[in-house]
mmCIF file of C-alpha atoms (C1' of nucleotides) in Angstrom:
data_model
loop_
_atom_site.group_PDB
_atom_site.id
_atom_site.type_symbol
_atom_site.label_atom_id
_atom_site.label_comp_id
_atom_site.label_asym_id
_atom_site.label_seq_id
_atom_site.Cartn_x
_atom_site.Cartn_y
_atom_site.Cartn_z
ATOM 1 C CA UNK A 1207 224.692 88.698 116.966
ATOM 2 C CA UNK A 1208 223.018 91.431 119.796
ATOM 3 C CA UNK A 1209 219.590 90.436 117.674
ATOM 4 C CA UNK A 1210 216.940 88.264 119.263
ATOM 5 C CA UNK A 1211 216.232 85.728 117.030
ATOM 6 C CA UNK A 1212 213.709 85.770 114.595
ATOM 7 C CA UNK A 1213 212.252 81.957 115.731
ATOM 8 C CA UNK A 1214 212.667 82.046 119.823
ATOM 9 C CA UNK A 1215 212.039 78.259 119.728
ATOM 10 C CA UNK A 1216 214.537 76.442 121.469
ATOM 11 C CA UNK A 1217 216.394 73.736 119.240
ATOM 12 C CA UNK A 1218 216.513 75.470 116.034
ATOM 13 C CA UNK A 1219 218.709 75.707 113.841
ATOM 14 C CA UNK A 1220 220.796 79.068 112.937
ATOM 15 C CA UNK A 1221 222.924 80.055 110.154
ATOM 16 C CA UNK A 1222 224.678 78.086 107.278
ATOM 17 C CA UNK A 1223 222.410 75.091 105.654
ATOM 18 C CA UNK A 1224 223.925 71.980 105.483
ATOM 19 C CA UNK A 1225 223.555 69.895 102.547
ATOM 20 C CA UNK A 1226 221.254 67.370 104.752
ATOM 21 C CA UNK A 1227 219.110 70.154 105.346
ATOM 22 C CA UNK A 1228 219.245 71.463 102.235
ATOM 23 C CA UNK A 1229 218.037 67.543 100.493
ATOM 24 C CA UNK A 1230 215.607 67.283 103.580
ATOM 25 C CA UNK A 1231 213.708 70.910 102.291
ATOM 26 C CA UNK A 1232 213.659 70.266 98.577
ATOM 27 C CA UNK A 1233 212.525 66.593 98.478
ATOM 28 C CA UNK A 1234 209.356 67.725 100.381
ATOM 29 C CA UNK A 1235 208.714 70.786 98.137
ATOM 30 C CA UNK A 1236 209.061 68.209 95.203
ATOM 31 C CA UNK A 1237 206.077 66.290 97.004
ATOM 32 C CA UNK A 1238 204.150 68.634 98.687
ATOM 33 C CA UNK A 1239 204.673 71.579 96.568
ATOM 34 C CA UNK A 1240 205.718 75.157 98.225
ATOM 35 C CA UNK A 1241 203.770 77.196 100.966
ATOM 36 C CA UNK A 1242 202.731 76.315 104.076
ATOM 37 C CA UNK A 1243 205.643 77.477 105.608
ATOM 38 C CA UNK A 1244 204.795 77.780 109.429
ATOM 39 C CA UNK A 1245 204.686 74.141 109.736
ATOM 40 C CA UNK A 1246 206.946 72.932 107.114
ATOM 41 C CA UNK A 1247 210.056 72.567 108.859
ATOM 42 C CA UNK A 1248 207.903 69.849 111.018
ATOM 43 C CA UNK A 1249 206.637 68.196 108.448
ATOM 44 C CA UNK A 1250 210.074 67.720 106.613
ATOM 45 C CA UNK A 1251 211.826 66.738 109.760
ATOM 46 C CA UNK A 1252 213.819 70.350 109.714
ATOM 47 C CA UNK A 1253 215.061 72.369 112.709
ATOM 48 C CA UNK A 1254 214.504 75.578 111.417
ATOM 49 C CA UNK A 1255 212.034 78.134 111.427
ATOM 50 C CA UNK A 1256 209.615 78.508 108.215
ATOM 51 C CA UNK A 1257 210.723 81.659 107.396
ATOM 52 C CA UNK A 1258 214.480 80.134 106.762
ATOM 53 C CA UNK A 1259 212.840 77.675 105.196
ATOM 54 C CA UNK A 1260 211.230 79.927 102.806
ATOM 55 C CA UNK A 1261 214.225 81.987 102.082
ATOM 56 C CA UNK A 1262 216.550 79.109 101.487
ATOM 57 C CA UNK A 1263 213.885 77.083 98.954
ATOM 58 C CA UNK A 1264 213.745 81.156 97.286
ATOM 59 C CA UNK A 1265 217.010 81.938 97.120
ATOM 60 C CA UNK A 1266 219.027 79.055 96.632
ATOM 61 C CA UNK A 1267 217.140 75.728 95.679
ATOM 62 C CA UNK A 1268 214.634 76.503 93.039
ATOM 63 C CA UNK A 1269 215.704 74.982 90.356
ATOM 64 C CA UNK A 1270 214.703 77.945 88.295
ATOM 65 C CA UNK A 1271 217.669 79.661 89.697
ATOM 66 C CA UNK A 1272 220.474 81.022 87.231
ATOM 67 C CA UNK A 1273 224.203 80.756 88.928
ATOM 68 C CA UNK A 1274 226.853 82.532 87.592
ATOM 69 C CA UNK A 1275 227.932 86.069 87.069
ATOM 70 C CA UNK A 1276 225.763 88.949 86.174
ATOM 71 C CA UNK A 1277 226.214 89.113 82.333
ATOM 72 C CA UNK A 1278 226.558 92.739 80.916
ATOM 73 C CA UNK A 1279 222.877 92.724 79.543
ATOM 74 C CA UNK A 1280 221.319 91.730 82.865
ATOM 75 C CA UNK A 1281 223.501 94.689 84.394
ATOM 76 C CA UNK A 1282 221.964 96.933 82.459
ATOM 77 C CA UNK A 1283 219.052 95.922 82.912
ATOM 78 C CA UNK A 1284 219.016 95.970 86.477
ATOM 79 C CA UNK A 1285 220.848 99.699 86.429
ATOM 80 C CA UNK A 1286 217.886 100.683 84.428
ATOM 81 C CA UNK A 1287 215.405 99.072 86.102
ATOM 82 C CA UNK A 1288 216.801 100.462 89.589
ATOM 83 C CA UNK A 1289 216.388 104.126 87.922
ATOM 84 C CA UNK A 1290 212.710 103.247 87.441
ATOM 85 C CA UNK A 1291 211.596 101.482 90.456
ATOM 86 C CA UNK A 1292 214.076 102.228 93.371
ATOM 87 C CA UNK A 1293 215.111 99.288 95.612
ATOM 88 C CA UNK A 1294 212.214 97.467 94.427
ATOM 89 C CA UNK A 1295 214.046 94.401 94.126
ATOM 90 C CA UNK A 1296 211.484 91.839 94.265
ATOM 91 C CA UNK A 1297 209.764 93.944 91.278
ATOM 92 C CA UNK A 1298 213.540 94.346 89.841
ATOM 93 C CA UNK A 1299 213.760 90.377 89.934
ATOM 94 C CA UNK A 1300 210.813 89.853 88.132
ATOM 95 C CA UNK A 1301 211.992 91.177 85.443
ATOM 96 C CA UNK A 1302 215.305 89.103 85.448
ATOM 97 C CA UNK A 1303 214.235 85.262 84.895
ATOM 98 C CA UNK A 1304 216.179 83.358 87.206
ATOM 99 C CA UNK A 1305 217.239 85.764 89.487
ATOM 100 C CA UNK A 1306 216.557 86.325 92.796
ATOM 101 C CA UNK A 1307 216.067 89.646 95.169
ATOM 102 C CA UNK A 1308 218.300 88.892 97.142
ATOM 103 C CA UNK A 1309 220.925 88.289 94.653
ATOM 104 C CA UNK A 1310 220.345 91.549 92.881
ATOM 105 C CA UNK A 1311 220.270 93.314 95.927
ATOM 106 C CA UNK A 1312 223.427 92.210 97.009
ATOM 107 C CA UNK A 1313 224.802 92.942 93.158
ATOM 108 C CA UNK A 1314 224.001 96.711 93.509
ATOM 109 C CA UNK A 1315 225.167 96.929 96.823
ATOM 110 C CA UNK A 1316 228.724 95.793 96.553
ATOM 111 C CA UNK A 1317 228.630 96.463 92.330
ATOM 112 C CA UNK A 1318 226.548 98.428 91.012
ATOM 113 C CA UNK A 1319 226.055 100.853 93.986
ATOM 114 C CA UNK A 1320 229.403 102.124 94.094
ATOM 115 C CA UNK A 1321 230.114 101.687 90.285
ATOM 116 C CA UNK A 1322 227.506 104.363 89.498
ATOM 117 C CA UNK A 1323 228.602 106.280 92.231
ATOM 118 C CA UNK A 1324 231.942 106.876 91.173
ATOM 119 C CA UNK A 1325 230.572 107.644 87.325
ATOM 120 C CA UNK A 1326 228.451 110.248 89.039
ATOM 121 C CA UNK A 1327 231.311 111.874 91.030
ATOM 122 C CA UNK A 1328 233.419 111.918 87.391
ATOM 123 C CA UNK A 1329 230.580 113.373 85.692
ATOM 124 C CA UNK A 1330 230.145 115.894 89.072
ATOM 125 C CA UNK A 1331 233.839 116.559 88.391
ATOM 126 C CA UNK A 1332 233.801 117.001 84.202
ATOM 127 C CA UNK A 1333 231.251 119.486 84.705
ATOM 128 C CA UNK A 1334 232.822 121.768 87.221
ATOM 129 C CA UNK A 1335 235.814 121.860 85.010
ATOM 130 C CA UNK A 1336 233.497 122.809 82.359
ATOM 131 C CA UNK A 1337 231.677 125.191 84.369
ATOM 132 C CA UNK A 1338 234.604 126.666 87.206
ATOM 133 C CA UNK A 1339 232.061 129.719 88.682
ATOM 134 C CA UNK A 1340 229.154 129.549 87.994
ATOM 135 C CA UNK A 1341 227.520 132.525 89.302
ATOM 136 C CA UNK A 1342 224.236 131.130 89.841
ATOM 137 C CA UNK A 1343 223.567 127.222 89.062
ATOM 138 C CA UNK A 1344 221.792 127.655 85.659
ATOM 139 C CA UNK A 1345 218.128 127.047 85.459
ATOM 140 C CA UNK A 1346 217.038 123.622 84.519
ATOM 141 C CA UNK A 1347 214.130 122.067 83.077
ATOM 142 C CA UNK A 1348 211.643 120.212 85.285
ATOM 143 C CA UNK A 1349 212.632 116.278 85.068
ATOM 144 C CA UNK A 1350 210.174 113.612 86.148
ATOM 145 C CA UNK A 1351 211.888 110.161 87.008
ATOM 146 C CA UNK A 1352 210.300 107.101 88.934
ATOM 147 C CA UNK A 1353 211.511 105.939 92.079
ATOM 148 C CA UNK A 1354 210.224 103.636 95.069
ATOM 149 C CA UNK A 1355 206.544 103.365 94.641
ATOM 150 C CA UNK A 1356 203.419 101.871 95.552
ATOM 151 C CA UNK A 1357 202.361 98.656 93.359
ATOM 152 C CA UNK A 1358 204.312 100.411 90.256
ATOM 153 C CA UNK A 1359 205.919 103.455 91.260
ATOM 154 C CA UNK A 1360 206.670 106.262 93.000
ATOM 155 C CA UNK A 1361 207.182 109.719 90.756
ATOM 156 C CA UNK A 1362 209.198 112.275 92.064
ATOM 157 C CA UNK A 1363 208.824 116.092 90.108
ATOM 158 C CA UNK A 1364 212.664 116.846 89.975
ATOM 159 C CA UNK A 1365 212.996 120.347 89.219
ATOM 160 C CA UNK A 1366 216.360 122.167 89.552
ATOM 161 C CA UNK A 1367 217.887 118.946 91.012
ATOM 162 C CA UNK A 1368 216.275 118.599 94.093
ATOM 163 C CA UNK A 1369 214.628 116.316 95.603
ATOM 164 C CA UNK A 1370 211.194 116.353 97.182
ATOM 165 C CA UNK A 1371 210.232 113.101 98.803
ATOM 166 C CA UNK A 1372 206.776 113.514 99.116
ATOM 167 C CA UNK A 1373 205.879 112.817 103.477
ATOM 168 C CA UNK A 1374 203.589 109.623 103.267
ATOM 169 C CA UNK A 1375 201.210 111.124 105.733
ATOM 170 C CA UNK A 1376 200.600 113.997 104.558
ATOM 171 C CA UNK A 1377 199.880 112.678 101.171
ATOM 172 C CA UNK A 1378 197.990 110.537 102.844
ATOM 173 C CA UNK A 1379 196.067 112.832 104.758
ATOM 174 C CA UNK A 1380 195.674 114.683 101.609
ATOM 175 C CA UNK A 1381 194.156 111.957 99.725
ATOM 176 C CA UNK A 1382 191.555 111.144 102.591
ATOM 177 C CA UNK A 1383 189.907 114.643 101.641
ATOM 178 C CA UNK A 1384 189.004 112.872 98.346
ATOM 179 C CA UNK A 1385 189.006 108.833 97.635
ATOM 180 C CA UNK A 1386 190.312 107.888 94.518
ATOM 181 C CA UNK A 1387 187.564 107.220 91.723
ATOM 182 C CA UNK A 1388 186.387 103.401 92.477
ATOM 183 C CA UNK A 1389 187.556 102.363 88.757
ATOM 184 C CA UNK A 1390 191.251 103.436 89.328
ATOM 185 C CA UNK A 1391 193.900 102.637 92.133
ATOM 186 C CA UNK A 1392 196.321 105.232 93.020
ATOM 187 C CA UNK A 1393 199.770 104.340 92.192
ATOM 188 C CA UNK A 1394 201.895 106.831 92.288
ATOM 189 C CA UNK A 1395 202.466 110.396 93.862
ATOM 190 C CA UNK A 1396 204.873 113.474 93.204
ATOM 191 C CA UNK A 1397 205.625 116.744 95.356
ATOM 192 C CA UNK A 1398 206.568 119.328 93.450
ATOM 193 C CA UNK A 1399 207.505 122.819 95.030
ATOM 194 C CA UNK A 1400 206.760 125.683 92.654
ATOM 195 C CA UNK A 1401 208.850 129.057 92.032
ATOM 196 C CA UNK A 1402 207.503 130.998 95.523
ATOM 197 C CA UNK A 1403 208.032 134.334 93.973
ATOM 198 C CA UNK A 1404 205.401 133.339 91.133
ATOM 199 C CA UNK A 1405 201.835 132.709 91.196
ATOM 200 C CA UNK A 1406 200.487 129.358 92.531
ATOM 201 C CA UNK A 1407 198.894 126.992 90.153
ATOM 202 C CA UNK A 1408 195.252 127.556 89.246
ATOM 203 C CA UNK A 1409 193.565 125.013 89.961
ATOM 204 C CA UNK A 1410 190.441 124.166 88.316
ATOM 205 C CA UNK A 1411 187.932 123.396 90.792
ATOM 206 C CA UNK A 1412 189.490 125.936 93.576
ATOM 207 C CA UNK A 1413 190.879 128.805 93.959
ATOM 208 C CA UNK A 1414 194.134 129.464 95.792
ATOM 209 C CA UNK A 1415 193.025 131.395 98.708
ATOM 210 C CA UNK A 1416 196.183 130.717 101.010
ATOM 211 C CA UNK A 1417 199.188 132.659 100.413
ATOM 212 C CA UNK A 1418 200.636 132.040 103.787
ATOM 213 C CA UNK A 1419 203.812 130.249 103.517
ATOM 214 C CA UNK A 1420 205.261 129.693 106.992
ATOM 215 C CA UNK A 1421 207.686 127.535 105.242
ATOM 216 C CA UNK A 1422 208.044 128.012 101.918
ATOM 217 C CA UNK A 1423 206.278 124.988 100.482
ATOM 218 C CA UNK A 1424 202.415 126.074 100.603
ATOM 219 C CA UNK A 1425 202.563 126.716 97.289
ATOM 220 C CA UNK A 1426 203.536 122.792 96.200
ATOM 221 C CA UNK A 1427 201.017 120.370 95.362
ATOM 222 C CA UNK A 1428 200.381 116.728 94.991
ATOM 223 C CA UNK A 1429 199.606 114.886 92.136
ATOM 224 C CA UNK A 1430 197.543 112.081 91.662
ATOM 225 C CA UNK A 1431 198.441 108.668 89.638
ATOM 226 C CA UNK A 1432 195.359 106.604 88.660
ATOM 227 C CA UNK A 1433 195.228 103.988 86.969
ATOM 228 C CA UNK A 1434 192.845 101.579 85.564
ATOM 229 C CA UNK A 1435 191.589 98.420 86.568
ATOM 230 C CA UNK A 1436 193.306 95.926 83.767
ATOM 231 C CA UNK A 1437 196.741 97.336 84.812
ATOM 232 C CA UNK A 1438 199.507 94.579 85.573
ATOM 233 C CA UNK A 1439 200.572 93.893 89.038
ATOM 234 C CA UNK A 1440 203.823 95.629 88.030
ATOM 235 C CA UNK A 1441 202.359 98.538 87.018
ATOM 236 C CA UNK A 1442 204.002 98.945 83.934
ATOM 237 C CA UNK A 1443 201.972 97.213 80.831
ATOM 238 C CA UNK A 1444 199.124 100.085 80.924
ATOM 239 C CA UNK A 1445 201.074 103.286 82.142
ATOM 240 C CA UNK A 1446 199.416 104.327 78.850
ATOM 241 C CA UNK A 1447 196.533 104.475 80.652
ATOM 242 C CA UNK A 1448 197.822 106.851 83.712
ATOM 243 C CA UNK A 1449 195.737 109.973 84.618
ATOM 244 C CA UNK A 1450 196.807 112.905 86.239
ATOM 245 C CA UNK A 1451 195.385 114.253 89.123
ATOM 246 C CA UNK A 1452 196.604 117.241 91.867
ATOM 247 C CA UNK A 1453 195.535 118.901 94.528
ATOM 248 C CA UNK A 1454 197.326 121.960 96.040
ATOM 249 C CA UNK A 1455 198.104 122.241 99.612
ATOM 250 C CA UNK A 1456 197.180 125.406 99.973
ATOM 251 C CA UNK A 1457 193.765 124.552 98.847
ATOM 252 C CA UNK A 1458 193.227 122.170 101.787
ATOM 253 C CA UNK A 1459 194.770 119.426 100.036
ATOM 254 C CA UNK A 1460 191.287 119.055 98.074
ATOM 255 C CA UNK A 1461 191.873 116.970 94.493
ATOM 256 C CA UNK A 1462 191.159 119.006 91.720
ATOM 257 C CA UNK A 1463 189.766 117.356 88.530
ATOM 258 C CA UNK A 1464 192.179 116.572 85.883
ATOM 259 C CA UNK A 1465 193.631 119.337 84.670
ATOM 260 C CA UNK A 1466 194.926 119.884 82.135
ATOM 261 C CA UNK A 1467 192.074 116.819 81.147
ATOM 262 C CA UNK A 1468 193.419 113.671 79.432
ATOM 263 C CA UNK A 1469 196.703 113.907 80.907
ATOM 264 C CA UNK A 1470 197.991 110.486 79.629
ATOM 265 C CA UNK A 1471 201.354 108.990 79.400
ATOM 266 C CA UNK A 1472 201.922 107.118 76.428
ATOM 267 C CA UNK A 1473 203.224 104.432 74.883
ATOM 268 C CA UNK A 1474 206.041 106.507 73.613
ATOM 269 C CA UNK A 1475 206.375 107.219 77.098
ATOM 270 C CA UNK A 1476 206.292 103.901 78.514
ATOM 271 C CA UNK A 1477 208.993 102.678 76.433
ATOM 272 C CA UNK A 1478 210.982 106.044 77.172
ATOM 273 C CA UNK A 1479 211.380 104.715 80.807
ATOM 274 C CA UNK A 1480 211.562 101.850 80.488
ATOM 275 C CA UNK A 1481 214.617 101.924 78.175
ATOM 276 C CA UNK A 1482 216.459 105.701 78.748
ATOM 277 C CA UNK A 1483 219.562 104.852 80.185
ATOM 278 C CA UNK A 1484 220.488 108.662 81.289
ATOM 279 C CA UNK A 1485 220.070 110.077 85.096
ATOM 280 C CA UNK A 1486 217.144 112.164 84.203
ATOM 281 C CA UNK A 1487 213.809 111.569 81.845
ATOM 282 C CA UNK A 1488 213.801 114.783 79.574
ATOM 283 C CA UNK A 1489 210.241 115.844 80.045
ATOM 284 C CA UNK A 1490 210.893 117.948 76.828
ATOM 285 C CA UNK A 1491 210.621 114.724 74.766
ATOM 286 C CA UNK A 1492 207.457 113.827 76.649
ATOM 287 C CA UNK A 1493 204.774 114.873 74.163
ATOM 288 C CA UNK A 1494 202.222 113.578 76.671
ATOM 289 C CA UNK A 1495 204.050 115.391 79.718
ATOM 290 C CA UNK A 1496 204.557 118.756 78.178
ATOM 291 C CA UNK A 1497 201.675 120.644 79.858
ATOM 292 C CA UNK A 1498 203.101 119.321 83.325
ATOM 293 C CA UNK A 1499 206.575 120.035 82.339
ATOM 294 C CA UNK A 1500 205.573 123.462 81.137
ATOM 295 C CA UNK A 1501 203.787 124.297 84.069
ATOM 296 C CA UNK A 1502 207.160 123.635 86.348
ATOM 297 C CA UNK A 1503 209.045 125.409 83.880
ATOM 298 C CA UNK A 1504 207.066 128.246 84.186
ATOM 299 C CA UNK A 1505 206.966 128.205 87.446
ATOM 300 C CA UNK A 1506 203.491 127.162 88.352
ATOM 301 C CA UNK A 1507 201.442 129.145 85.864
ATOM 302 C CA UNK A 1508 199.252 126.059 83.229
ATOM 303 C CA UNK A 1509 199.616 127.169 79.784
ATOM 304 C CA UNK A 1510 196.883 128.047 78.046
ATOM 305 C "C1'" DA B 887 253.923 82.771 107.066
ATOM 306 C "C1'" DA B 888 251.100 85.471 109.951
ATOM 307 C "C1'" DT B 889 248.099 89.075 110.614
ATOM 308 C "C1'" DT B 890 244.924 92.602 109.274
ATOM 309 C "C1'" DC B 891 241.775 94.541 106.119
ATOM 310 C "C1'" DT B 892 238.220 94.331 102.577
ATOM 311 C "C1'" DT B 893 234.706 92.273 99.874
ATOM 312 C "C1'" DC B 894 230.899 89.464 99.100
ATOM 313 C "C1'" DC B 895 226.665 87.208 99.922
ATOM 314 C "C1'" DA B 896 223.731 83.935 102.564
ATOM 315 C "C1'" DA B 897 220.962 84.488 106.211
ATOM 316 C "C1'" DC B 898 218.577 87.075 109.539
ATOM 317 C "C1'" DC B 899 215.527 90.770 111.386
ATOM 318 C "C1'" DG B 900 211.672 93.739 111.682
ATOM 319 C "C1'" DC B 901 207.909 95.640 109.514
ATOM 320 C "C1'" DA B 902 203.703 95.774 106.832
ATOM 321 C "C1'" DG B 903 200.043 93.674 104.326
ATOM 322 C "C1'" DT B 904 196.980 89.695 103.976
ATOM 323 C "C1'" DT B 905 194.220 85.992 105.532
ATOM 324 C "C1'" DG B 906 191.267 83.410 108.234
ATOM 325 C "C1'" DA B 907 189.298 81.927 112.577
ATOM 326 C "C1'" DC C 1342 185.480 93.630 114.219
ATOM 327 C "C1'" DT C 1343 189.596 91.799 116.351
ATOM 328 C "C1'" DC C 1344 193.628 89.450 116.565
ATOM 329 C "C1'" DA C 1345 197.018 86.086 115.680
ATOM 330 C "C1'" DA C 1346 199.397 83.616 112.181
ATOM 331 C "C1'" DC C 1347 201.229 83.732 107.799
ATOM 332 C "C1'" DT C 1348 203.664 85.743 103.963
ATOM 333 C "C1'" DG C 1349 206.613 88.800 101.453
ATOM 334 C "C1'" DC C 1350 209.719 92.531 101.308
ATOM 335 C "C1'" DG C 1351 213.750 95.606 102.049
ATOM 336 C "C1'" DG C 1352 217.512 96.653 105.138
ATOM 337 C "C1'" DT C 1353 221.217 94.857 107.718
ATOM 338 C "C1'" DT C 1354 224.558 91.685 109.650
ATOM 339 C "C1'" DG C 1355 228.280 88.431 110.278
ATOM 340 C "C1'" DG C 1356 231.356 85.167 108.738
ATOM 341 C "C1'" DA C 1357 233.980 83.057 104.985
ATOM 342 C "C1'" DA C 1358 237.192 83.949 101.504
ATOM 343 C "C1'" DG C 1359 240.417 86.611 99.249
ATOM 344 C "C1'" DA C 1360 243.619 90.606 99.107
ATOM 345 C "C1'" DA C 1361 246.884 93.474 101.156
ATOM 346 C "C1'" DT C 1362 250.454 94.429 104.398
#
DNA sequence: AATTCTTCCAACCGCAGTTGA
DNA sequence: CTCAACTGCGGTTGGAAGAAT
């Protein structure tokens, strides 16, 4: 396969289980229970590494497994899900009883993947019939949608369709200049560039004393997701609970305090993404997200 | 019928986080 | 504190099966 292999051990076993096998691995989970995985395949008389082990018991013998075809609901599910999280499958799974990541994973990539991409060409191609020259692509408001994240999610500031991945290290980097309060865990972060022929942000607790913008981003700033203690290992049960921080680059990357204060995303919210089935969350129906959405809209000036 | 191409998915790999000696 | 082993995850691969030529 050109790949070393992943156990180097001489005498193991590669590739397709065999039914033996197969019998061998569940009868000893049925007695000994799962785990242990380094020296299972020892104990239960298997030539195979622990991690195949592992994968084979997760993936294929559970007997909480569901077989068969995705059914429309679960498609949907997984579409929207996949809108929220990213290619968190594992997280994606959890949500869809009997199903594996692996199996999902494979669903989107020959399915779903290409499904949605041809709905998105369509759409590309509906609206440029609708609109033949457009002299200038028309001004958009600021959409906020969740992608790949850390323990619940990663946000992403959208504006004008385009996408700033925030660079891990220098968020990072960014956050170093000010932990995270000890009751809340970061879980999210967004990079949002601002209108460079406007004002920066204010932002309360600094002033923005660098105008320098070698490459046209000084002016963006990071954003902050806390949340509190009693929040789910998923992340989602208390995004009610969310606070928003930011800090500007320009400003050294220093955290302001929350502002505008009390910044919360609410339950309104939290069952807005977790149901919208469109490409973008409209930030306009946001109650709890206007001041942010306002402030991109306006191109980085808070309202007052 | 034979060959080639495409699709699907089980299995593998490498990486990162966690744990424990 | 260090380091190795373990565990879990997401990306990728390769071969079987089916479709197309």
């Amino acid at each position: 396969m050109g790949r070393s292999p992943c156990c180097a051990k001489e005498g193991l076993n590669r590739g397709a289980w065999t039914a033996q096998e197969d019998k061998l691995l569940t009868d000893y989970i049925k007695l000994h229970g799962e785990g242990k995985w380094g020296n299972l395949p020892k104990r239960a008389g298997l030539k195979r590494c622990g991690k195949s082990c592992r994968l084979r018991w997760l993936n294929y013998l559970r007997p909480d497994i569901k077989r068969g075809n995705i059914s429309p609901d679960e498609e949907d599910l997984i579409i929207r899900l996949h809108r929220l999280l990213g290619n968190r499958w594992s997280l994606i799974a959890g949500r869809l009883p009997g199903r594996t990541d692996n199996e999902i994973k494979n669903y989107w990539n020959t399915n779903l993947g290409k499904k949605l991409l041809k709905e998105h060409n369509k759409t590309l191609i509906q609206n440029k019939l609708a609109f033949p020259s457009p002299s200038s692509p028309p001004k958009m408001a600021s959409h906020l949608f969740l992608t790949k994240a850390f323990d619940c999610s990663k946000v992403v500031a959208y504006p004008h369709l385009q996408l700033h991945e925030i660079e891990r290290d220098t968020y990072k980097s960014s956050v170093k200049t000010r932990p995270p309060p000890a009751s809340s865990v970061i879980v999210g972060e967004a990079h949002v560039p601002c209108n460079p022929d406007k004002e920066a942000p204010s932002v309360a607790g600094g002033e923005n004393n660098n105008n320098n913008n070698d490459n046209g981003d000084s002016k963006d700033f990071f954003m902050e997701f806390a949340m509190g203690n009693g929040a789910d290992a998923d992340g989602f049960t208390n995004f009610e609970s969310c606070e928003f921080n930011y800090c500007n680059k320009s400003n050294g990357g220093e955290f302001s305090t929350p502002s505008p204060p009390g910044l919360l995303i609410s339950e309104e919210m939290l069952q807005d993404l977790t149901m919208r089935t469109t490409d973008f969350f409209q930030p306009r129906e946001l109650s709890c997200l206007s001041p942010f959405t306002s402030f991109l809209d306006s191109g980085g000036v808070w309202p007052d």
